[in-house]
Amino acid sequence: MDVLAHMRVFRKVVERDSFSKAAQDLNQSAAAISKQVRQLEERLGTVLLVRTTRRMSLSDGGRAYYLECCRLLDEVDALELATRGCAGKVAGRLRVNAPLSFGLKVLSPLLPVFMARYPDVRIEMTLDDRLRDVVGEGYDVSLRIRAALADSTLVARRLGDVEQMICAAPAYLARRGTPRLAQDLHGHDCLAYRLADSPGVWQLDGPEGASSIVLPVRFSADSSLLLADMLVAGIGVGALPSFVAAPLLASGALVRVLPSHGMARRGVYALTPDGRHVQEKVRAFCDFLAGALQPA
């Protein structure tokens, strides 16, 4: 039994979330792929993949084994590249997950530049505001925007910062008045980002000091882009990341509210599976984004 070959098959099945898709990628039959995974499970004496008629998922042991498989296989590949004199080549498939608004507003103009710089990299991008299972779904990098990160086995690298801007439409403020103090928000309709660390609560730091404001939320959503549309429509007051708010403020569609009150800046983090070896394509992508996101 070629353990490394079986490990590669197992990794491919997890990353493709399908025996048939893995079989196509590896130019083997689905039956052969299934047999190799079963042989690996028999060798280890544990179930790696929990199979049902509808879906497949990693067991707890399978998740840990997958992580180690990736680390070991990457190190083997790196060793072979170094031996061949090809170490440092940035190439291969790069699977990236990012929030929808960040992907459309920030990554969209940057990705063509990165791909022109590294023509041998193939990018598979998934845009989703919810945190995906980075290891289980086979992502190389997951980009997240958070004030703080929960403890996990993932490696986090801070690439940059994002300012939160409190905004409203001029028509709304003309109708309801402009808040002057943080406490004035209690008399307004507010919009909340449902996936925030504390949705419906803003921590503000202004001339009167720090304050925690429990918002009277009239509308909430899990998309900053939808919140922006609702703000422009005059539904209420809300906070948007600067990369969404800036063009709307510049056009006059929105105006700043409580500009002297700051909200905690959020970090743009690159989350990658734990492992001693960082693939060159991942390092190059993170280095590129870190350079692009730093203030001029």
Coordinates of C-alpha atoms in Angstrom, one line a residue:
M1 CA 0.0 0.0 0.0
D2 CA 1.4 3.4 -1.1
V3 CA 0.5 5.5 2.0
L4 CA 1.4 8.8 0.4
A5 CA -0.6 8.0 -2.7
H6 CA -3.6 7.1 -0.6
M7 CA -3.1 10.3 1.5
R8 CA -3.2 12.3 -1.7
V9 CA -6.4 10.6 -2.8
F10 CA -8.0 11.3 0.6
R11 CA -7.0 14.9 0.4
K12 CA -8.4 15.3 -3.0
V13 CA -11.7 13.8 -2.0
V14 CA -12.0 16.2 0.9
E15 CA -11.1 19.2 -1.1
R16 CA -13.5 18.3 -3.9
D17 CA -16.2 17.1 -1.5
S18 CA -16.9 14.3 -3.9
F19 CA -15.5 10.9 -4.8
S20 CA -16.5 11.4 -8.5
K21 CA -14.9 14.8 -8.8
A22 CA -11.7 13.6 -7.1
A23 CA -11.7 10.6 -9.5
Q24 CA -12.0 13.0 -12.5
D25 CA -9.1 15.1 -11.2
L26 CA -6.9 12.1 -10.6
N27 CA -8.0 10.2 -13.8
Q28 CA -9.2 7.2 -11.8
S29 CA -12.6 5.6 -11.4
A30 CA -14.8 6.6 -8.5
A31 CA -14.7 3.0 -7.3
A32 CA -10.9 3.0 -7.2
I33 CA -11.0 6.3 -5.2
S34 CA -13.5 4.9 -2.7
K35 CA -11.5 1.7 -2.3
Q36 CA -8.3 3.6 -1.5
V37 CA -10.0 5.8 1.1
R38 CA -11.5 2.6 2.6
Q39 CA -8.0 1.0 2.7
L40 CA -6.6 4.0 4.4
E41 CA -9.4 3.9 7.0
E42 CA -8.7 0.2 7.6
R43 CA -5.0 0.8 8.0
L44 CA -5.7 3.6 10.6
G45 CA -8.5 1.7 12.3
T46 CA -10.8 4.7 12.2
V47 CA -13.5 6.3 10.1
L48 CA -12.2 9.3 8.3
L49 CA -15.2 10.2 6.2
V50 CA -18.8 9.9 7.4
R51 CA -20.9 8.9 4.3
T52 CA -24.7 9.2 4.0
T53 CA -26.9 9.0 0.9
R54 CA -27.0 12.8 0.7
R55 CA -23.6 14.1 1.8
M56 CA -20.1 13.3 3.1
S57 CA -18.4 14.9 6.0
L58 CA -15.1 14.6 7.9
S59 CA -15.2 12.8 11.3
D60 CA -13.3 14.4 14.1
G61 CA -10.4 12.0 13.5
G62 CA -10.7 12.6 9.8
R63 CA -10.4 16.4 10.3
A64 CA -7.2 16.0 12.3
Y65 CA -5.8 13.5 9.8
Y66 CA -6.6 15.7 6.9
L67 CA -4.8 18.6 8.5
E68 CA -1.7 16.5 9.0
C69 CA -2.0 15.0 5.5
C70 CA -1.9 18.5 4.0
R71 CA 1.1 19.5 6.1
L72 CA 3.1 16.3 5.3
L73 CA 2.2 16.3 1.6
D74 CA 3.1 19.9 1.2
E75 CA 6.4 19.3 2.9
V76 CA 7.1 16.3 0.5
D77 CA 6.2 18.5 -2.5
A78 CA 8.4 21.3 -1.2
L79 CA 11.3 18.9 -0.8
E80 CA 10.9 17.6 -4.3
L81 CA 10.7 21.1 -5.7
A82 CA 13.9 22.1 -3.8
T83 CA 15.6 18.9 -5.0
R84 CA 14.7 19.8 -8.6
G85 CA 15.9 23.3 -8.2
C86 CA 12.4 24.7 -8.5
A87 CA 11.9 26.0 -4.9
G88 CA 10.1 29.3 -4.7
K89 CA 7.9 28.8 -7.8
V90 CA 4.5 30.4 -7.3
A91 CA 2.1 28.1 -9.1
G92 CA -0.9 25.9 -8.7
R93 CA -4.6 26.1 -7.7
L94 CA -5.3 28.7 -4.9
R95 CA -8.7 28.3 -3.2
V96 CA -9.7 31.5 -1.4
N97 CA -12.8 32.4 0.6
A98 CA -13.7 36.0 1.4
P99 CA -16.7 38.2 2.5
L100 CA -18.9 39.2 -0.4
S101 CA -18.6 42.9 -0.1
F102 CA -14.8 42.7 0.4
G103 CA -14.5 40.5 -2.6
L104 CA -16.5 42.8 -4.9
K105 CA -15.2 46.1 -3.6
V106 CA -11.6 45.4 -2.7
L107 CA -10.4 42.1 -4.3
S108 CA -12.0 42.6 -7.6
P109 CA -9.6 45.3 -8.8
L110 CA -6.6 43.6 -7.1
L111 CA -6.9 40.1 -8.4
P112 CA -6.1 40.9 -12.1
V113 CA -2.9 42.5 -10.9
F114 CA -1.9 39.5 -8.8
M115 CA -2.8 37.0 -11.6
A116 CA -0.7 39.0 -14.1
R117 CA 2.2 38.9 -11.7
Y118 CA 1.8 35.2 -11.1
P119 CA 0.5 33.7 -14.4
D120 CA 0.9 30.1 -13.1
V121 CA -1.6 30.5 -10.3
R122 CA -5.2 29.4 -10.8
I123 CA -7.6 31.0 -8.4
E124 CA -10.9 29.5 -7.1
M125 CA -12.8 32.3 -5.2
T126 CA -15.8 31.8 -3.0
L127 CA -17.5 34.8 -1.6
D128 CA -19.5 34.3 1.6
D129 CA -19.9 36.5 4.7
R130 CA -20.1 33.5 6.9
L131 CA -16.9 31.8 8.1
R132 CA -16.5 28.6 6.1
D133 CA -14.8 25.4 7.3
V134 CA -11.3 26.2 6.0
V135 CA -9.8 22.8 6.7
G136 CA -12.9 20.7 5.9
E137 CA -13.7 22.5 2.7
G138 CA -10.1 22.6 1.5
Y139 CA -9.4 26.3 1.4
D140 CA -5.8 27.6 1.2
V141 CA -6.8 31.1 2.5
S142 CA -9.9 32.5 4.2
L143 CA -10.0 36.3 4.4
R144 CA -12.0 37.6 7.4
I145 CA -12.8 41.1 8.7
R146 CA -13.1 41.0 12.5
A147 CA -12.4 43.2 15.5
A148 CA -11.1 40.1 17.2
L149 CA -10.7 36.5 16.3
A150 CA -11.8 33.5 18.2
D151 CA -9.2 30.9 19.2
S152 CA -8.8 28.2 16.6
T153 CA -6.2 25.9 15.1
L154 CA -6.0 28.2 12.1
V155 CA -3.0 30.5 11.6
A156 CA -4.0 34.2 11.4
R157 CA -2.1 36.9 9.7
R158 CA -3.3 40.5 9.9
L159 CA -3.0 42.1 6.4
G160 CA -4.5 45.5 7.1
D161 CA -7.3 47.5 8.9
V162 CA -10.8 48.7 8.0
E163 CA -12.5 51.7 9.5
Q164 CA -16.2 51.5 10.3
M165 CA -18.2 54.6 9.3
I166 CA -21.6 55.6 10.7
C167 CA -23.7 56.9 7.9
A168 CA -27.2 57.9 6.8
A169 CA -28.9 59.4 3.8
P170 CA -29.4 63.1 3.7
A171 CA -33.1 62.6 3.2
Y172 CA -33.4 60.5 6.4
L173 CA -31.5 63.1 8.5
A174 CA -33.6 65.9 7.1
R175 CA -36.7 64.0 8.2
R176 CA -35.5 62.7 11.6
G177 CA -32.7 65.0 12.6
T178 CA -29.0 64.5 12.9
P179 CA -27.6 62.7 16.0
R180 CA -25.1 64.9 17.9
L181 CA -24.3 62.6 20.8
A182 CA -24.0 58.8 20.9
Q183 CA -27.1 58.7 23.1
D184 CA -29.1 60.4 20.4
L185 CA -29.1 57.1 18.4
H186 CA -31.7 55.8 20.8
G187 CA -34.2 58.0 19.0
H188 CA -33.4 56.7 15.5
D189 CA -34.1 53.7 13.4
C190 CA -30.8 51.8 13.2
L191 CA -29.5 49.1 10.8
A192 CA -27.2 46.3 12.1
Y193 CA -24.8 43.9 10.5
R194 CA -26.0 40.5 11.8
L195 CA -22.6 38.7 11.6
A196 CA -20.8 41.4 13.7
D197 CA -19.1 40.3 16.9
S198 CA -21.9 42.0 18.8
P199 CA -24.7 42.8 16.4
G200 CA -27.0 45.5 17.6
V201 CA -24.4 47.0 20.0
W202 CA -21.9 49.7 19.0
Q203 CA -18.9 50.5 21.1
L204 CA -18.2 54.2 20.5
D205 CA -15.4 56.5 21.6
G206 CA -16.2 60.2 21.4
P207 CA -15.7 63.5 23.1
E208 CA -17.9 62.5 25.9
G209 CA -15.9 59.3 26.4
A210 CA -16.4 55.7 25.7
S211 CA -20.0 54.4 25.5
S212 CA -21.8 51.2 24.6
I213 CA -25.0 51.9 22.7
V214 CA -27.7 49.2 22.4
L215 CA -29.3 50.1 19.0
P216 CA -33.0 50.3 18.3
V217 CA -32.6 48.0 15.3
R218 CA -35.2 48.3 12.6
F219 CA -33.4 46.3 10.0
S220 CA -30.5 43.8 10.1
A221 CA -28.8 41.8 7.4
D222 CA -25.8 39.6 6.9
S223 CA -24.5 41.7 3.9
S224 CA -22.8 45.1 4.0
L225 CA -23.9 45.7 0.5
L226 CA -27.6 45.2 1.3
L227 CA -27.2 47.5 4.4
A228 CA -25.7 50.1 2.1
D229 CA -28.6 50.0 -0.2
M230 CA -31.1 50.3 2.7
L231 CA -29.1 53.3 4.1
V232 CA -29.2 55.0 0.7
A233 CA -33.0 54.4 0.6
G234 CA -33.3 56.4 3.8
I235 CA -34.3 53.5 6.2
G236 CA -32.1 54.7 9.1
V237 CA -28.6 55.0 10.5
G238 CA -26.0 52.3 10.1
A239 CA -22.3 51.5 10.1
L240 CA -20.4 50.4 7.0
P241 CA -16.9 49.3 6.3
S242 CA -14.9 52.1 4.7
F243 CA -14.5 50.3 1.4
V244 CA -18.3 50.2 1.0
A245 CA -19.0 53.6 2.5
A246 CA -16.3 55.7 0.8
P247 CA -17.8 55.9 -2.7
L248 CA -21.3 56.6 -1.3
L249 CA -20.0 59.4 0.8
A250 CA -18.0 60.8 -2.1
S251 CA -21.1 60.9 -4.3
G252 CA -23.3 62.4 -1.6
A253 CA -25.7 59.4 -1.4
L254 CA -24.7 59.1 2.3
V255 CA -23.2 61.5 4.8
R256 CA -21.2 60.7 8.0
V257 CA -23.1 60.7 11.3
L258 CA -21.2 61.3 14.5
P259 CA -17.9 61.8 12.7
S260 CA -16.1 62.5 16.0
H261 CA -17.1 59.1 17.4
G262 CA -14.8 56.3 16.5
M263 CA -15.6 52.6 16.3
A264 CA -12.9 50.0 16.8
R265 CA -11.0 49.3 13.6
R266 CA -11.4 45.8 12.3
G267 CA -8.5 43.8 11.1
V268 CA -8.4 42.1 7.7
Y269 CA -7.1 38.6 8.5
A270 CA -5.8 35.8 6.3
L271 CA -6.6 32.5 8.0
T272 CA -4.7 29.4 6.8
P273 CA -4.5 25.8 8.0
D274 CA -1.9 25.3 10.6
G275 CA 1.4 23.7 9.4
R276 CA 5.1 24.4 9.4
H277 CA 5.3 24.7 5.6
V278 CA 3.5 27.7 4.0
Q279 CA 3.1 27.1 0.3
E280 CA 4.7 29.7 -1.9
K281 CA 1.3 30.5 -3.6
V282 CA -0.3 31.2 -0.2
R283 CA 2.7 33.3 0.9
A284 CA 2.7 35.3 -2.3
F285 CA -1.0 36.0 -2.2
C286 CA -0.9 37.1 1.5
D287 CA 2.2 39.3 0.9
F288 CA 0.5 40.9 -2.2
L289 CA -2.6 41.7 -0.3
A290 CA -0.7 43.0 2.7
G291 CA 1.2 45.4 0.4
A292 CA -2.0 46.5 -1.3
L293 CA -4.0 47.1 1.9
Q294 CA -1.4 49.2 3.6
P295 CA -2.2 53.0 3.6
A296 CA -0.2 55.0 1.1

